[in-house]
Structure formats: C-alpha cells, structure tokens
Amino acid sequence: MDLLRAGVFMIGVALLIIAALGVAVYLEARWRNPPDVGFYAQCVDRYVVVHASRDLAGVKVTTPEGGILCVFDSVKAGSDALCPVGNGTVYVVAVGDVARVVQCSRPPMPAAAD
C-alpha cells in the first residue's frame, strides 16, 4: 500500500512541475511577443513621430496634463505622422484606448568656456 501512495505522490509532483514549466513558457512567449497595438512612437528633434503598422484612426498627441498638441484623423498602414512639440520632455500618444508615453530629451547645454 505504501508503494502505491508513493507512486501517486510522484505522479502528482511530476504534473505540478509540468504545469509550472508550461506557465513559464507561456509567460516567456508573451513577454517576447507583446500584442501588436498598431503603432510605434518616438521623439526625434522636437517632433513626435508616429509610425503606423496598421490603419489608425483618431491618433492624439497630448501633454501629460491633457493639452492636445496634434490630432490625426487617420494614419495609413506603413505611414508616419509628425507632430511638432516644444521643449517638453514627455508626451502621450493615444489611439483609442491604447496610450504610449514618448520621452524627448532636451538638447545638451553648451559647454562653458574655460
């Protein structure tokens, strides 16, 4: 009877290990391949560049406080949209319910003369 209990216990432990490995593989695949939101945004020389990987509608570029800087009615797949921004450092690009934060670095300060 003790041999039967030990065998059932070992099978249970093996199933738990297999389940843990399955969850780890799933989470790793999810982390490496995040869901496609349809756009990528970056800051280049005081412009926020929005690159669309699929057709987008209602693209907004705002300040963190909610001030609207640019609104694009549509951006076609494979296209870019440019939004001139000031000297701020952080902007929010929103398409529908998805929002991404874009960080712009300020130009470097001139070096002091020695």
Coordinates of N, CA, C and O in Angstrom, one line a residue:
M1 N 0.8 -1.2 0.0 CA 0.0 0.0 0.0 C 0.9 1.3 0.0 O 0.5 2.2 -0.6
D2 N 2.0 1.2 0.7 CA 2.9 2.4 0.7 C 3.5 2.7 -0.6 O 3.7 3.8 -1.0
L3 N 3.8 1.6 -1.4 CA 4.3 1.8 -2.7 C 3.3 2.5 -3.6 O 3.7 3.4 -4.4
L4 N 2.1 2.2 -3.5 CA 1.0 2.8 -4.3 C 0.9 4.3 -4.0 O 0.8 5.2 -4.9
R5 N 0.9 4.6 -2.7 CA 0.8 6.0 -2.3 C 2.1 6.8 -2.8 O 1.9 8.0 -3.2
A6 N 3.2 6.2 -2.7 CA 4.4 6.9 -3.2 C 4.4 7.2 -4.7 O 4.7 8.2 -5.2
G7 N 3.8 6.2 -5.4 CA 3.7 6.4 -6.9 C 2.7 7.5 -7.2 O 3.0 8.3 -8.1
V8 N 1.6 7.5 -6.6 CA 0.6 8.6 -6.8 C 1.2 9.9 -6.4 O 1.0 10.9 -7.2
F9 N 1.9 10.0 -5.3 CA 2.6 11.3 -4.9 C 3.6 11.7 -6.0 O 3.6 12.9 -6.3
M10 N 4.4 10.8 -6.5 CA 5.4 11.1 -7.5 C 4.7 11.6 -8.8 O 5.2 12.6 -9.5
I11 N 3.6 11.0 -9.2 CA 2.8 11.4 -10.4 C 2.3 12.8 -10.2 O 2.4 13.7 -11.1
G12 N 1.8 13.1 -9.0 CA 1.3 14.5 -8.7 C 2.4 15.5 -8.7 O 2.2 16.6 -9.3
V13 N 3.5 15.2 -8.2 CA 4.7 16.1 -8.2 C 5.1 16.4 -9.7 O 5.4 17.5 -10.1
A14 N 5.1 15.3 -10.5 CA 5.5 15.5 -11.9 C 4.5 16.4 -12.7 O 4.9 17.2 -13.5
L15 N 3.2 16.2 -12.4 CA 2.2 17.0 -13.0 C 2.3 18.5 -12.6 O 2.2 19.4 -13.5
L16 N 2.7 18.7 -11.4 CA 2.9 20.1 -10.9 C 4.1 20.8 -11.6 O 4.1 21.9 -12.0
I17 N 5.1 20.0 -11.8 CA 6.3 20.5 -12.5 C 6.0 20.8 -13.9 O 6.4 21.8 -14.5
I18 N 5.3 19.9 -14.6 CA 4.9 20.1 -16.0 C 4.1 21.3 -16.1 O 4.2 22.2 -17.0
A19 N 3.1 21.6 -15.2 CA 2.2 22.7 -15.2 C 3.0 24.0 -15.0 O 2.8 25.0 -15.7
A20 N 4.0 24.0 -14.1 CA 4.8 25.2 -13.8 C 5.7 25.5 -15.1 O 5.8 26.7 -15.4
L21 N 6.2 24.5 -15.7 CA 7.0 24.7 -16.9 C 6.1 25.3 -18.0 O 6.6 26.2 -18.8
G22 N 4.9 24.8 -18.2 CA 4.0 25.3 -19.2 C 3.7 26.8 -19.0 O 3.7 27.6 -19.9
V23 N 3.4 27.1 -17.7 CA 3.1 28.5 -17.4 C 4.4 29.4 -17.7 O 4.3 30.5 -18.3
A24 N 5.6 28.9 -17.4 CA 6.8 29.7 -17.6 C 7.0 29.9 -19.1 O 7.4 31.0 -19.5
V25 N 6.8 28.9 -19.9 CA 7.0 29.0 -21.4 C 5.9 30.0 -21.9 O 6.3 30.8 -22.8
Y26 N 4.7 29.9 -21.5 CA 3.7 30.9 -21.9 C 4.0 32.3 -21.6 O 3.9 33.2 -22.4
L27 N 4.4 32.6 -20.4 CA 4.8 33.9 -20.0 C 6.0 34.4 -20.7 O 6.1 35.6 -21.1
E28 N 7.0 33.6 -21.0 CA 8.2 34.0 -21.7 C 7.8 34.4 -23.1 O 8.2 35.4 -23.7
A29 N 6.9 33.5 -23.8 CA 6.5 33.8 -25.1 C 5.7 35.1 -25.2 O 5.8 35.9 -26.1
R30 N 4.8 35.3 -24.2 CA 4.0 36.6 -24.1 C 4.9 37.8 -24.0 O 4.7 38.8 -24.5
W31 N 6.0 37.7 -23.1 CA 6.9 38.8 -22.9 C 7.7 39.1 -24.2 O 7.9 40.3 -24.5
R32 N 8.1 38.1 -24.9 CA 8.9 38.3 -26.1 C 8.1 38.8 -27.2 O 8.6 39.5 -28.1
N33 N 6.9 38.5 -27.3 CA 6.0 38.9 -28.4 C 4.7 39.6 -27.8 O 3.7 39.0 -27.8
P34 N 4.9 40.8 -27.4 CA 3.7 41.5 -26.9 C 2.6 41.7 -28.0 O 2.9 41.7 -29.2
P35 N 1.4 41.9 -27.6 CA 0.3 42.1 -28.6 C 0.6 43.4 -29.4 O 1.1 44.4 -28.9
D36 N 0.3 43.3 -30.7 CA 0.5 44.4 -31.6 C -0.6 45.5 -31.4 O -1.8 45.2 -31.5
V37 N -0.1 46.7 -31.0 CA -1.1 47.8 -30.8 C -1.3 48.6 -32.0 O -2.1 49.5 -32.1
G38 N -0.5 48.3 -33.1 CA -0.7 49.0 -34.4 C 0.1 50.3 -34.6 O 0.1 50.8 -35.7
F39 N 0.9 50.7 -33.6 CA 1.7 51.9 -33.8 C 2.9 51.9 -32.9 O 3.0 51.2 -31.9
Y40 N 3.9 52.7 -33.3 CA 5.1 52.9 -32.6 C 5.4 54.4 -32.6 O 5.2 55.0 -33.6
A41 N 5.8 55.0 -31.5 CA 6.0 56.4 -31.4 C 7.4 56.7 -30.8 O 7.8 56.0 -29.9
Q42 N 8.0 57.7 -31.3 CA 9.3 58.1 -30.8 C 9.5 59.6 -31.0 O 8.8 60.2 -31.7
C43 N 10.5 60.2 -30.3 CA 10.7 61.6 -30.4 C 12.0 61.8 -31.1 O 13.1 61.2 -30.8
V44 N 12.0 62.7 -32.2 CA 13.2 63.0 -32.9 C 13.2 64.5 -33.2 O 12.4 65.1 -33.8
D45 N 14.2 65.1 -32.6 CA 14.5 66.6 -32.8 C 13.2 67.4 -32.7 O 12.8 68.1 -33.6
R46 N 12.6 67.4 -31.5 CA 11.4 68.2 -31.2 C 10.2 67.8 -32.0 O 9.3 68.6 -32.2
Y47 N 10.1 66.6 -32.6 CA 9.0 66.1 -33.3 C 8.6 64.7 -32.7 O 9.5 63.9 -32.5
V48 N 7.4 64.5 -32.5 CA 6.9 63.1 -32.1 C 6.5 62.4 -33.5 O 5.7 63.0 -34.2
V49 N 7.2 61.3 -33.7 CA 6.9 60.6 -35.0 C 6.1 59.3 -34.6 O 6.5 58.5 -33.7
V50 N 4.9 59.2 -35.2 CA 4.0 58.1 -35.0 C 4.1 57.2 -36.3 O 3.7 57.7 -37.3
H51 N 4.6 56.0 -36.1 CA 4.6 55.1 -37.2 C 3.5 54.0 -37.1 O 3.4 53.4 -36.1
A52 N 2.7 53.9 -38.1 CA 1.5 53.0 -38.1 C 1.9 51.7 -38.8 O 2.3 51.7 -39.9
S53 N 1.7 50.6 -38.0 CA 1.8 49.3 -38.7 C 0.5 48.7 -39.2 O 0.5 47.7 -39.9
R54 N -0.6 49.4 -38.9 CA -1.9 49.1 -39.5 C -2.7 50.4 -39.6 O -2.2 51.4 -39.0
D55 N -3.8 50.5 -40.3 CA -4.5 51.7 -40.4 C -5.0 52.2 -39.0 O -5.6 51.4 -38.3
L56 N -4.8 53.5 -38.7 CA -5.2 54.0 -37.5 C -6.1 55.1 -37.7 O -6.1 55.8 -38.7
A57 N -7.0 55.3 -36.7 CA -8.0 56.5 -36.7 C -8.0 57.1 -35.4 O -7.9 56.4 -34.3
G58 N -8.0 58.4 -35.4 CA -8.1 59.2 -34.1 C -6.9 59.2 -33.3 O -6.9 58.9 -32.1
V59 N -5.7 59.5 -33.9 CA -4.5 59.5 -33.2 C -4.3 60.9 -32.5 O -4.5 61.9 -33.2
K60 N -4.0 60.9 -31.2 CA -3.8 62.1 -30.5 C -2.4 62.2 -29.8 O -2.0 61.2 -29.3
V61 N -1.8 63.3 -29.9 CA -0.6 63.6 -29.2 C -0.9 64.7 -28.2 O -1.3 65.8 -28.5
T62 N -0.7 64.3 -26.9 CA -1.0 65.3 -25.8 C 0.2 65.4 -24.9 O 1.1 64.6 -24.8
T63 N 0.0 66.5 -24.0 CA 1.0 66.6 -22.9 C 0.5 65.7 -21.8 O -0.7 65.3 -21.8
P64 N 1.3 65.5 -20.8 CA 0.8 64.7 -19.6 C -0.4 65.3 -18.9 O -1.2 64.6 -18.3
E65 N -0.5 66.6 -19.0 CA -1.6 67.3 -18.3 C -2.9 67.2 -19.1 O -3.9 67.6 -18.6
G66 N -2.8 66.7 -20.4 CA -4.0 66.6 -21.2 C -4.1 67.6 -22.3 O -5.1 67.6 -23.0
G67 N -3.2 68.5 -22.4 CA -3.3 69.5 -23.5 C -3.0 68.8 -24.8 O -2.0 68.2 -25.0
I68 N -3.9 69.0 -25.8 CA -3.8 68.4 -27.1 C -2.8 69.2 -28.0 O -3.0 70.4 -28.2
L69 N -1.8 68.5 -28.5 CA -0.9 69.1 -29.4 C -1.2 68.8 -30.9 O -1.1 69.7 -31.7
C70 N -1.6 67.6 -31.2 CA -1.9 67.2 -32.5 C -3.0 66.1 -32.5 O -3.0 65.3 -31.6
V71 N -3.8 66.2 -33.5 CA -4.9 65.1 -33.8 C -4.8 64.7 -35.2 O -4.8 65.6 -36.1
F72 N -4.7 63.4 -35.5 CA -4.6 62.9 -36.8 C -5.9 62.1 -37.0 O -6.1 61.1 -36.3
D73 N -6.7 62.4 -38.0 CA -8.0 61.7 -38.2 C -7.7 60.2 -38.7 O -8.3 59.3 -38.2
S74 N -6.6 60.1 -39.5 CA -6.2 58.7 -39.9 C -4.8 58.7 -40.3 O -4.2 59.7 -40.8
V75 N -4.2 57.6 -40.1 CA -2.8 57.3 -40.5 C -2.8 56.0 -41.1 O -3.2 55.0 -40.5
K76 N -2.4 55.9 -42.4 CA -2.4 54.7 -43.1 C -1.3 53.7 -42.7 O -0.3 54.2 -42.2
A77 N -1.5 52.4 -42.9 CA -0.5 51.4 -42.5 C 0.8 51.7 -43.3 O 0.8 51.9 -44.5
G78 N 1.9 51.6 -42.6 CA 3.2 51.8 -43.1 C 3.6 53.3 -43.2 O 4.7 53.6 -43.7
S79 N 2.7 54.2 -42.8 CA 3.0 55.6 -42.9 C 3.4 56.2 -41.6 O 3.3 55.6 -40.5
D80 N 4.0 57.4 -41.6 CA 4.4 58.1 -40.4 C 3.6 59.4 -40.3 O 3.2 60.0 -41.3
A81 N 3.4 59.9 -39.1 CA 2.8 61.2 -38.9 C 3.7 62.0 -38.0 O 4.3 61.4 -37.0
L82 N 3.9 63.2 -38.3 CA 4.8 64.1 -37.5 C 4.0 65.1 -36.7 O 3.0 65.7 -37.2
C83 N 4.3 65.3 -35.4 CA 3.7 66.3 -34.6 C 4.8 67.1 -34.0 O 5.6 66.6 -33.2
P84 N 4.9 68.4 -34.3 CA 5.9 69.3 -33.7 C 5.6 69.5 -32.2 O 4.4 69.8 -31.9
V85 N 6.5 69.3 -31.4 CA 6.4 69.5 -29.9 C 7.4 70.5 -29.5 O 8.4 70.8 -30.1
G86 N 7.1 71.1 -28.3 CA 8.0 72.2 -27.8 C 9.2 71.6 -27.2 O 9.9 70.7 -27.6
N87 N 9.5 72.2 -26.0 CA 10.7 71.8 -25.3 C 10.4 70.9 -24.1 O 11.2 70.7 -23.3
G88 N 9.2 70.3 -24.1 CA 8.9 69.4 -23.0 C 9.7 68.1 -23.1 O 10.4 67.9 -24.1
T89 N 9.5 67.3 -22.1 CA 10.3 66.1 -22.1 C 9.4 64.8 -22.3 O 9.9 63.8 -22.7
V90 N 8.1 64.9 -22.0 CA 7.2 63.7 -22.0 C 5.9 64.0 -22.8 O 5.3 65.1 -22.5
Y91 N 5.5 63.2 -23.7 CA 4.3 63.3 -24.4 C 3.5 62.0 -24.4 O 4.1 60.9 -24.2
V92 N 2.2 62.1 -24.6 CA 1.4 60.9 -24.6 C 0.8 60.7 -26.0 O 0.2 61.7 -26.5
V93 N 1.0 59.6 -26.7 CA 0.4 59.3 -28.0 C -0.7 58.3 -27.7 O -0.5 57.2 -27.2
A94 N -2.0 58.6 -28.1 CA -3.1 57.7 -27.8 C -3.8 57.4 -29.1 O -4.1 58.3 -29.9
V95 N -4.2 56.1 -29.2 CA -5.0 55.7 -30.3 C -6.1 54.8 -29.7 O -5.9 53.7 -29.2
G96 N -7.3 55.4 -29.6 CA -8.4 54.6 -29.0 C -8.1 54.5 -27.5 O -7.9 55.5 -26.8
D97 N -8.1 53.3 -27.0 CA -7.9 53.0 -25.6 C -6.4 52.8 -25.3 O -6.0 52.6 -24.1
V98 N -5.6 52.7 -26.3 CA -4.2 52.4 -26.1 C -3.4 53.7 -26.1 O -3.5 54.6 -27.0
A99 N -2.5 53.9 -25.1 CA -1.7 55.1 -25.0 C -0.3 54.7 -24.8 O 0.0 53.7 -24.0
R100 N 0.7 55.4 -25.4 CA 2.1 55.2 -25.2 C 2.7 56.5 -24.8 O 2.4 57.6 -25.3
V101 N 3.7 56.4 -23.9 CA 4.4 57.6 -23.5 C 5.7 57.7 -24.3 O 6.4 56.8 -24.5
V102 N 6.0 58.9 -24.8 CA 7.2 59.2 -25.6 C 8.0 60.2 -24.8 O 7.5 61.3 -24.3
Q103 N 9.3 59.9 -24.6 CA 10.2 60.8 -23.9 C 11.1 61.5 -24.9 O 11.8 60.8 -25.7
C104 N 11.2 62.8 -24.8 CA 12.1 63.6 -25.6 C 13.2 64.1 -24.7 O 12.9 64.7 -23.6
S105 N 14.4 64.0 -25.1 CA 15.5 64.6 -24.3 C 15.7 66.0 -24.8 O 15.6 66.3 -26.0
R106 N 16.1 66.9 -23.9 CA 16.4 68.3 -24.3 C 17.7 68.3 -24.9 O 18.6 67.5 -24.6
P107 N 18.0 69.3 -25.8 CA 19.3 69.5 -26.3 C 20.3 69.7 -25.2 O 20.0 70.3 -24.2
P108 N 21.5 69.2 -25.4 CA 22.6 69.4 -24.4 C 22.9 70.8 -24.2 O 22.9 71.6 -25.2
M109 N 23.2 71.2 -23.0 CA 23.6 72.6 -22.7 C 25.0 72.8 -23.3 O 25.8 71.9 -23.3
P110 N 25.2 74.1 -23.8 CA 26.5 74.3 -24.3 C 27.6 74.3 -23.2 O 27.3 74.6 -22.1
A111 N 28.8 73.8 -23.6 CA 29.9 73.7 -22.6 C 30.3 75.1 -22.3 O 30.4 76.0 -23.1
A112 N 30.7 75.3 -21.0 CA 31.2 76.6 -20.5 C 32.6 76.8 -21.0 O 33.4 75.8 -21.1
A113 N 32.9 78.0 -21.5 CA 34.3 78.3 -21.9 C 35.2 78.3 -20.8 O 34.9 78.9 -19.7
D114 N 36.4 77.7 -20.9 CA 37.4 77.7 -19.9 C 38.2 79.0 -19.9 O 38.6 79.5 -20.8

